[in-house]
XYZ file of C-alpha atoms in Angstrom:
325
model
C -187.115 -129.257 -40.779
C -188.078 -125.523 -40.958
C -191.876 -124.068 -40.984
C -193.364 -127.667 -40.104
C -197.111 -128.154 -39.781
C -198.169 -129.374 -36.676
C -201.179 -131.466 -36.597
C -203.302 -133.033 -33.678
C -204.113 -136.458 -34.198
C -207.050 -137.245 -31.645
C -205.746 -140.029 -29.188
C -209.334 -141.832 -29.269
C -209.054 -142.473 -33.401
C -205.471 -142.816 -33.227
C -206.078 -145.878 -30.714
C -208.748 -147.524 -32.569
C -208.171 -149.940 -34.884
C -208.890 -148.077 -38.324
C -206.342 -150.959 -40.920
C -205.719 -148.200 -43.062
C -202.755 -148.721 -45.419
C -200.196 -146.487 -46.483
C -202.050 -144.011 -49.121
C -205.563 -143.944 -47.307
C -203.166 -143.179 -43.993
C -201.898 -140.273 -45.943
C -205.126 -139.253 -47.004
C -206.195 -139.193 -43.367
C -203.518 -137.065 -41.816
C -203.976 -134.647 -45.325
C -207.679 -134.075 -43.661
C -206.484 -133.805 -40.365
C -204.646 -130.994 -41.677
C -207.371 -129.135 -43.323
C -209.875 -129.619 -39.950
C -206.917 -127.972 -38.270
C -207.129 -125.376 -40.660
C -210.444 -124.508 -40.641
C -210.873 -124.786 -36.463
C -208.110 -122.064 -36.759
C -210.126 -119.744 -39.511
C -213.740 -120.122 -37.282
C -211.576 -120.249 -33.466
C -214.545 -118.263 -32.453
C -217.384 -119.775 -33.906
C -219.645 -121.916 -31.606
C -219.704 -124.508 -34.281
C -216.323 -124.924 -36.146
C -217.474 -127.333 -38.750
C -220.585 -127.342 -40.925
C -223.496 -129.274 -40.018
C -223.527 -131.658 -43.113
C -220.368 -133.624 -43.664
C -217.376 -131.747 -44.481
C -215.640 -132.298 -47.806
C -212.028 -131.756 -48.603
C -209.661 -131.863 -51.686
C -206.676 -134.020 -52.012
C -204.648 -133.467 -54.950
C -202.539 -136.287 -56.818
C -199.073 -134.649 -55.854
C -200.411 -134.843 -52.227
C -200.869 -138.407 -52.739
C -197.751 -139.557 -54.327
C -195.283 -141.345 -52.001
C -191.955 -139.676 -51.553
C -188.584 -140.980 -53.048
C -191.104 -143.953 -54.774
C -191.479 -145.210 -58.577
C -195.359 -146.257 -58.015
C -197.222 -143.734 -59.666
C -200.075 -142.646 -58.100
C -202.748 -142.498 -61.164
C -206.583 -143.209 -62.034
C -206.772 -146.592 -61.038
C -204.813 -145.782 -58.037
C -207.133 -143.425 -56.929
C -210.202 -145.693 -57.782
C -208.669 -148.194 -55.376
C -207.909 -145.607 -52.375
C -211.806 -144.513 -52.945
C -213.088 -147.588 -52.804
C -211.293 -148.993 -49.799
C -211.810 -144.964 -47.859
C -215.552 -145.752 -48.513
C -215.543 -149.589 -46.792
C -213.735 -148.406 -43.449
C -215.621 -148.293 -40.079
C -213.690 -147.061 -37.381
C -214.695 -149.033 -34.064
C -214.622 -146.742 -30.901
C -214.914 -149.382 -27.542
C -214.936 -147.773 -24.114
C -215.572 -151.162 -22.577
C -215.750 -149.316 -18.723
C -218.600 -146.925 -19.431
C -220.367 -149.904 -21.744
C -220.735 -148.145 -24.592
C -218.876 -148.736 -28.459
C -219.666 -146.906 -31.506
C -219.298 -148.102 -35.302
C -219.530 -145.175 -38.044
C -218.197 -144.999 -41.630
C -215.547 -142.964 -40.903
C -215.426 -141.718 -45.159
C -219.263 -141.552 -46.531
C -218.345 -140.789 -50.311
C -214.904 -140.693 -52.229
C -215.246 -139.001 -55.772
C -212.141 -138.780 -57.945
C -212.104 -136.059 -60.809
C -209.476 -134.333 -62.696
C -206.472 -134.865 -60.506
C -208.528 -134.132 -57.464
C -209.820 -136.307 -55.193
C -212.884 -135.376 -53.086
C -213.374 -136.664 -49.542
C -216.361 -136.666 -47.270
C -215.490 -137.443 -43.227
C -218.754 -138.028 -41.035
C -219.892 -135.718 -39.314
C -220.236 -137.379 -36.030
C -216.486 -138.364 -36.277
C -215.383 -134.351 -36.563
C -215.996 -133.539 -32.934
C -213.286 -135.914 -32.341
C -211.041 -134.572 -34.289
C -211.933 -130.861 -33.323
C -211.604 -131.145 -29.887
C -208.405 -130.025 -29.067
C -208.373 -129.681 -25.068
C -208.326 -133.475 -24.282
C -205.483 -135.874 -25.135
C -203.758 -135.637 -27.784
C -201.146 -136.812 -29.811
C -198.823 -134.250 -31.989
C -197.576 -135.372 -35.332
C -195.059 -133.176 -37.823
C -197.161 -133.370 -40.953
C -194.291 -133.342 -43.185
C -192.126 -136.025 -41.013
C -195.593 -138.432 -40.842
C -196.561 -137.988 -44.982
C -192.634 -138.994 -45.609
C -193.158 -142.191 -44.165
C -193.508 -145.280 -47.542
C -194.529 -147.947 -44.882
C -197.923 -148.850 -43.399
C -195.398 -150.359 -40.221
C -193.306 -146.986 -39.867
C -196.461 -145.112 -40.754
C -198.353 -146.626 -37.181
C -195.198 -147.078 -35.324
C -194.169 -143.605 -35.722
C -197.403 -142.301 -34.193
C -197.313 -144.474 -31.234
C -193.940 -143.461 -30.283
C -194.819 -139.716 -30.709
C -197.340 -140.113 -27.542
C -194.607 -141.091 -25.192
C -192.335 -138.312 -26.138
C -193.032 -137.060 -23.166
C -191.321 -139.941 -21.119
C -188.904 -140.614 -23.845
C -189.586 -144.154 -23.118
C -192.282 -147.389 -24.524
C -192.670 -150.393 -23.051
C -194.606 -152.883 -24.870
C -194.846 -156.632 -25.102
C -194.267 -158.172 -28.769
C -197.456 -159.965 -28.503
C -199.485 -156.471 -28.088
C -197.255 -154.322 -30.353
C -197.749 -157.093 -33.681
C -201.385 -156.488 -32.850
C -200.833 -152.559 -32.930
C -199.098 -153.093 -36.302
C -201.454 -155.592 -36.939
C -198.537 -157.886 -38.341
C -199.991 -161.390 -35.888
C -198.925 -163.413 -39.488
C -195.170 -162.797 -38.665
C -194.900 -165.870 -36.038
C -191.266 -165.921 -35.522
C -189.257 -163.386 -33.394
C -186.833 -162.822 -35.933
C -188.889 -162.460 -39.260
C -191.143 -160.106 -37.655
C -187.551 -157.799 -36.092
C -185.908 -158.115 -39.536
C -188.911 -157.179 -41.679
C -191.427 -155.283 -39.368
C -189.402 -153.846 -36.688
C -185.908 -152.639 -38.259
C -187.059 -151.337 -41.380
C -189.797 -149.022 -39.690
C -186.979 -147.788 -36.509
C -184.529 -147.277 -39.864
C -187.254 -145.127 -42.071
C -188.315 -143.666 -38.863
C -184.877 -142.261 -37.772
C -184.125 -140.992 -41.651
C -186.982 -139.142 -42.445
C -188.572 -138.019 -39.350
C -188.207 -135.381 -36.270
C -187.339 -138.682 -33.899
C -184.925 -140.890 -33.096
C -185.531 -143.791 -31.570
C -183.500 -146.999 -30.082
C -184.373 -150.754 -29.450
C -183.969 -152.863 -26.335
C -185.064 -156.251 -25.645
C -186.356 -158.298 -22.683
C -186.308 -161.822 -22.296
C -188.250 -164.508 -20.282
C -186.425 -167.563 -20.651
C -185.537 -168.456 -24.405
C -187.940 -165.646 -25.569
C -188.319 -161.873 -25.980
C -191.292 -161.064 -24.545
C -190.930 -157.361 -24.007
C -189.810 -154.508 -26.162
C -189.096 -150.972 -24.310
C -188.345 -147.938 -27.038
C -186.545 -144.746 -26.013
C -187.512 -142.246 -28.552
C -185.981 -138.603 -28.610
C -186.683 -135.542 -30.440
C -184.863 -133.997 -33.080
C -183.069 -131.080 -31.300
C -181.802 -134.101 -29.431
C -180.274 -136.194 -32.133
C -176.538 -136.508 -31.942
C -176.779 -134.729 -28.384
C -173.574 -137.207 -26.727
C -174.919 -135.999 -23.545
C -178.455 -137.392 -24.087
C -177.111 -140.348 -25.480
C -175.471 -141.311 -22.011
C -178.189 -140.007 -19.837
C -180.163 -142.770 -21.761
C -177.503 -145.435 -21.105
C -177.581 -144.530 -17.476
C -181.311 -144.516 -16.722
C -181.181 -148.276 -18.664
C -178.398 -149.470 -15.954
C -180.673 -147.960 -13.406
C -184.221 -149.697 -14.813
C -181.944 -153.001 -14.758
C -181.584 -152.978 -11.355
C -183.506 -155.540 -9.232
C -186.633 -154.835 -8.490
C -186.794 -154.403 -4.489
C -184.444 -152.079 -4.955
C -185.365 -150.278 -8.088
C -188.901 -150.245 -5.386
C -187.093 -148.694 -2.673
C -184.920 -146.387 -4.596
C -188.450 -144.772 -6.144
C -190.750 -144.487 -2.715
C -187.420 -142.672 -0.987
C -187.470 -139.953 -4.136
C -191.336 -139.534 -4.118
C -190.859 -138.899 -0.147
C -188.687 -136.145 -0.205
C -189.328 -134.593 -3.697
C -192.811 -135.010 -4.598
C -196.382 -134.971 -3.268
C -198.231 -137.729 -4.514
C -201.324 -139.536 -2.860
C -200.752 -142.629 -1.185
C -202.931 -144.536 -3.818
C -200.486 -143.194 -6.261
C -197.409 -143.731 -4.922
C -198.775 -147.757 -4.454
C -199.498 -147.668 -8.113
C -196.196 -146.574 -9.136
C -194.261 -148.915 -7.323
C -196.286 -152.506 -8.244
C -196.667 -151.341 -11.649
C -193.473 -152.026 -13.599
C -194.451 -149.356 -16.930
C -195.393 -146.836 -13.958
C -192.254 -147.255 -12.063
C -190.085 -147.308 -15.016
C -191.314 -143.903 -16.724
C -191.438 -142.403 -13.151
C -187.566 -143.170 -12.979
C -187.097 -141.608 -16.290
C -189.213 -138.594 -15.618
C -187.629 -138.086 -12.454
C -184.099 -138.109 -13.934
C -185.084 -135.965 -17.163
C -186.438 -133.303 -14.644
C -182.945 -134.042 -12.193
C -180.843 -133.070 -15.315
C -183.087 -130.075 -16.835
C -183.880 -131.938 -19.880
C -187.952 -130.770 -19.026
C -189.594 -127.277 -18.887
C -191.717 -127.747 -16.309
C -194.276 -125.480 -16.142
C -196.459 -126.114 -13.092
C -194.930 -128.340 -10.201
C -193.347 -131.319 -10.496
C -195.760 -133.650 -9.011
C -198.176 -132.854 -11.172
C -196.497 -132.609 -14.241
C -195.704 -136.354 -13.961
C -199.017 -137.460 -12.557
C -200.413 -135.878 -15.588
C -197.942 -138.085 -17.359
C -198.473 -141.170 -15.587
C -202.469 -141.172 -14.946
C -203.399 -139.307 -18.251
C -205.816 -142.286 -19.267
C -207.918 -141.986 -16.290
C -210.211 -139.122 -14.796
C -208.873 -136.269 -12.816
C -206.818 -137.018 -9.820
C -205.346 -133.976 -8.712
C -201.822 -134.672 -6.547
C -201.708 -132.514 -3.494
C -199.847 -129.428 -4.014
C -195.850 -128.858 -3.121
């Protein structure tokens, strides 16, 4: 893929539950780009946006689906505007007590092959506010995407391309896909799962790879290892991934013991932190894997390593600045 846009998809909305489906999603990421834009033409204006809510202009080719036979025409539009114009995007932040409900799309107006967009204006310093965290998306690879499924999957996996590695039960990620009807393992693998990972892998700038956990009779845990482009077909990243999976499959004591002895002689982490990593499992696995990508140069690290991966690991939380090595 040559002269991709990049967009910035703010982590806060990209975490909420919005139940968009697969044209309004398209519609969304269209306006991301444009707010990208237009933060790049004003960069040194103290107020990037305009006071009243900002309009933008999606066009029908925008709209159409790749490689599909729906066509996207006046009644298709009608429907996108009416359903953009009854979403509320729910923003919880249950530790500091506080939630807030807007409208996140105050007026849709269709005319001439145009369709007309308002976003609220209290919703635009969120998506403005490029210095906190982030997830990237490729435009192009993200708008190529037909299903709702591959649509959300694919920008879930694109915030742990950093670790290269998911872990997620099945019971939280059918909530993130919001597909709770599909009971049984199976129907929701074959229809939810597989299709997405196969549209996913054909039409984006990632590549990504199933494995399954058990608990008795049932698979209870899914953990994804996702790699960029440049790294598709790489041989050697393919077994560097097989190796760190025989090394997360070891048991646990020493998998524990194994991590404490590399954090003692490589790294500088606070004693809280190193105690975090090694009683929680999605901590001590992506510290493994971090660890190893850095052993084997796969990372440009560009401060030191203990706090490149504490940024990693304890992004979600406030600052908690590692002691220098």
């Amino acid at each position: 893929m040559s002269d991709l846009i990049h967009i910035q998809e703010p982590l806060r909305l990209l975490l909420s539950r919005n139940n968009f489906d697969v044209l309004e999603r398209r519609v969304y990421w269209l306006i991301l780009k444009e707010i990208k834009q237009l933060q790049t033409l004003r960069r040194n204006e103290t107020d990037p946006m305009p006071g009243e809510f900002p309009a933008f202009k999606i066009s029908i080719a925008d709209l159409q689906l790749p490689n599909s036979s729906a066509e996207v025409n006046y009644s298709t539009y009608k429907r996108v505007a009416q359903r953009l114009t009854s979403r509320q995007l729910y923003l919880d932040s249950p530790a500091q007590h506080e939630f807030t409900s807007v409208v996140v799309f105050p007026m849709a107006r269709y005319s001439r092959g145009v369709l007309t967009v308002e976003v609220n204006k209290h919703l635009v310093p969120y998506m403005i506010d490029l210095s906190k965290g982030y997830t990237k998306l490729q435009l192009q690879a993200a708008l190529s995407l037909n299903s709702q499924y591959a649509q959300v999957l694919y920008t879930r996996l694109c915030k742990f391309l950093d670790t290269g590695i998911w872990r997620v039960t099945v019971t939280d990620l059918k909530e993130i896909l919001e597909a709770q009807q599909y009971v049984r393992w199976s129907n929701f693998k074959q229809t939810v799962l597989s299709r997405s990972i196969d549209e996913i892998n054909q039409k984006t700038d990632i590549e990504v790879f199933l494995s399954e956990r058990r608990e008795g009779r049932f698979i209870t845990t899914l953990v994804f290892t996702i790699k960029r482009q440049s790294r598709k077909g790489d041989g050697a990243f393919d077994a560097f991934n097989d190796e760190i999976e025989l090394v997360l499959s070891q048991p646990a004591e020493v998998l524990h013991n194994t991590a404490m002895e590399i954090m003692l002689q490589n790294y500088r982490f606070t004693a809280v932190q190193m105690r975090r990593i090694v009683s929680e499992q999605h901590l001590l696995d992506e510290f493994v894997r971090l660890d190893s990508l850095i052993q084997k140069g796969y990372v440009d690290i560009k401060t030191n390593p203990t706090r490149y991966i504490a940024g990693i690991l304890f992004k979600k939380e406030g600052p908690q600045k590692p002691s220098e090595k």
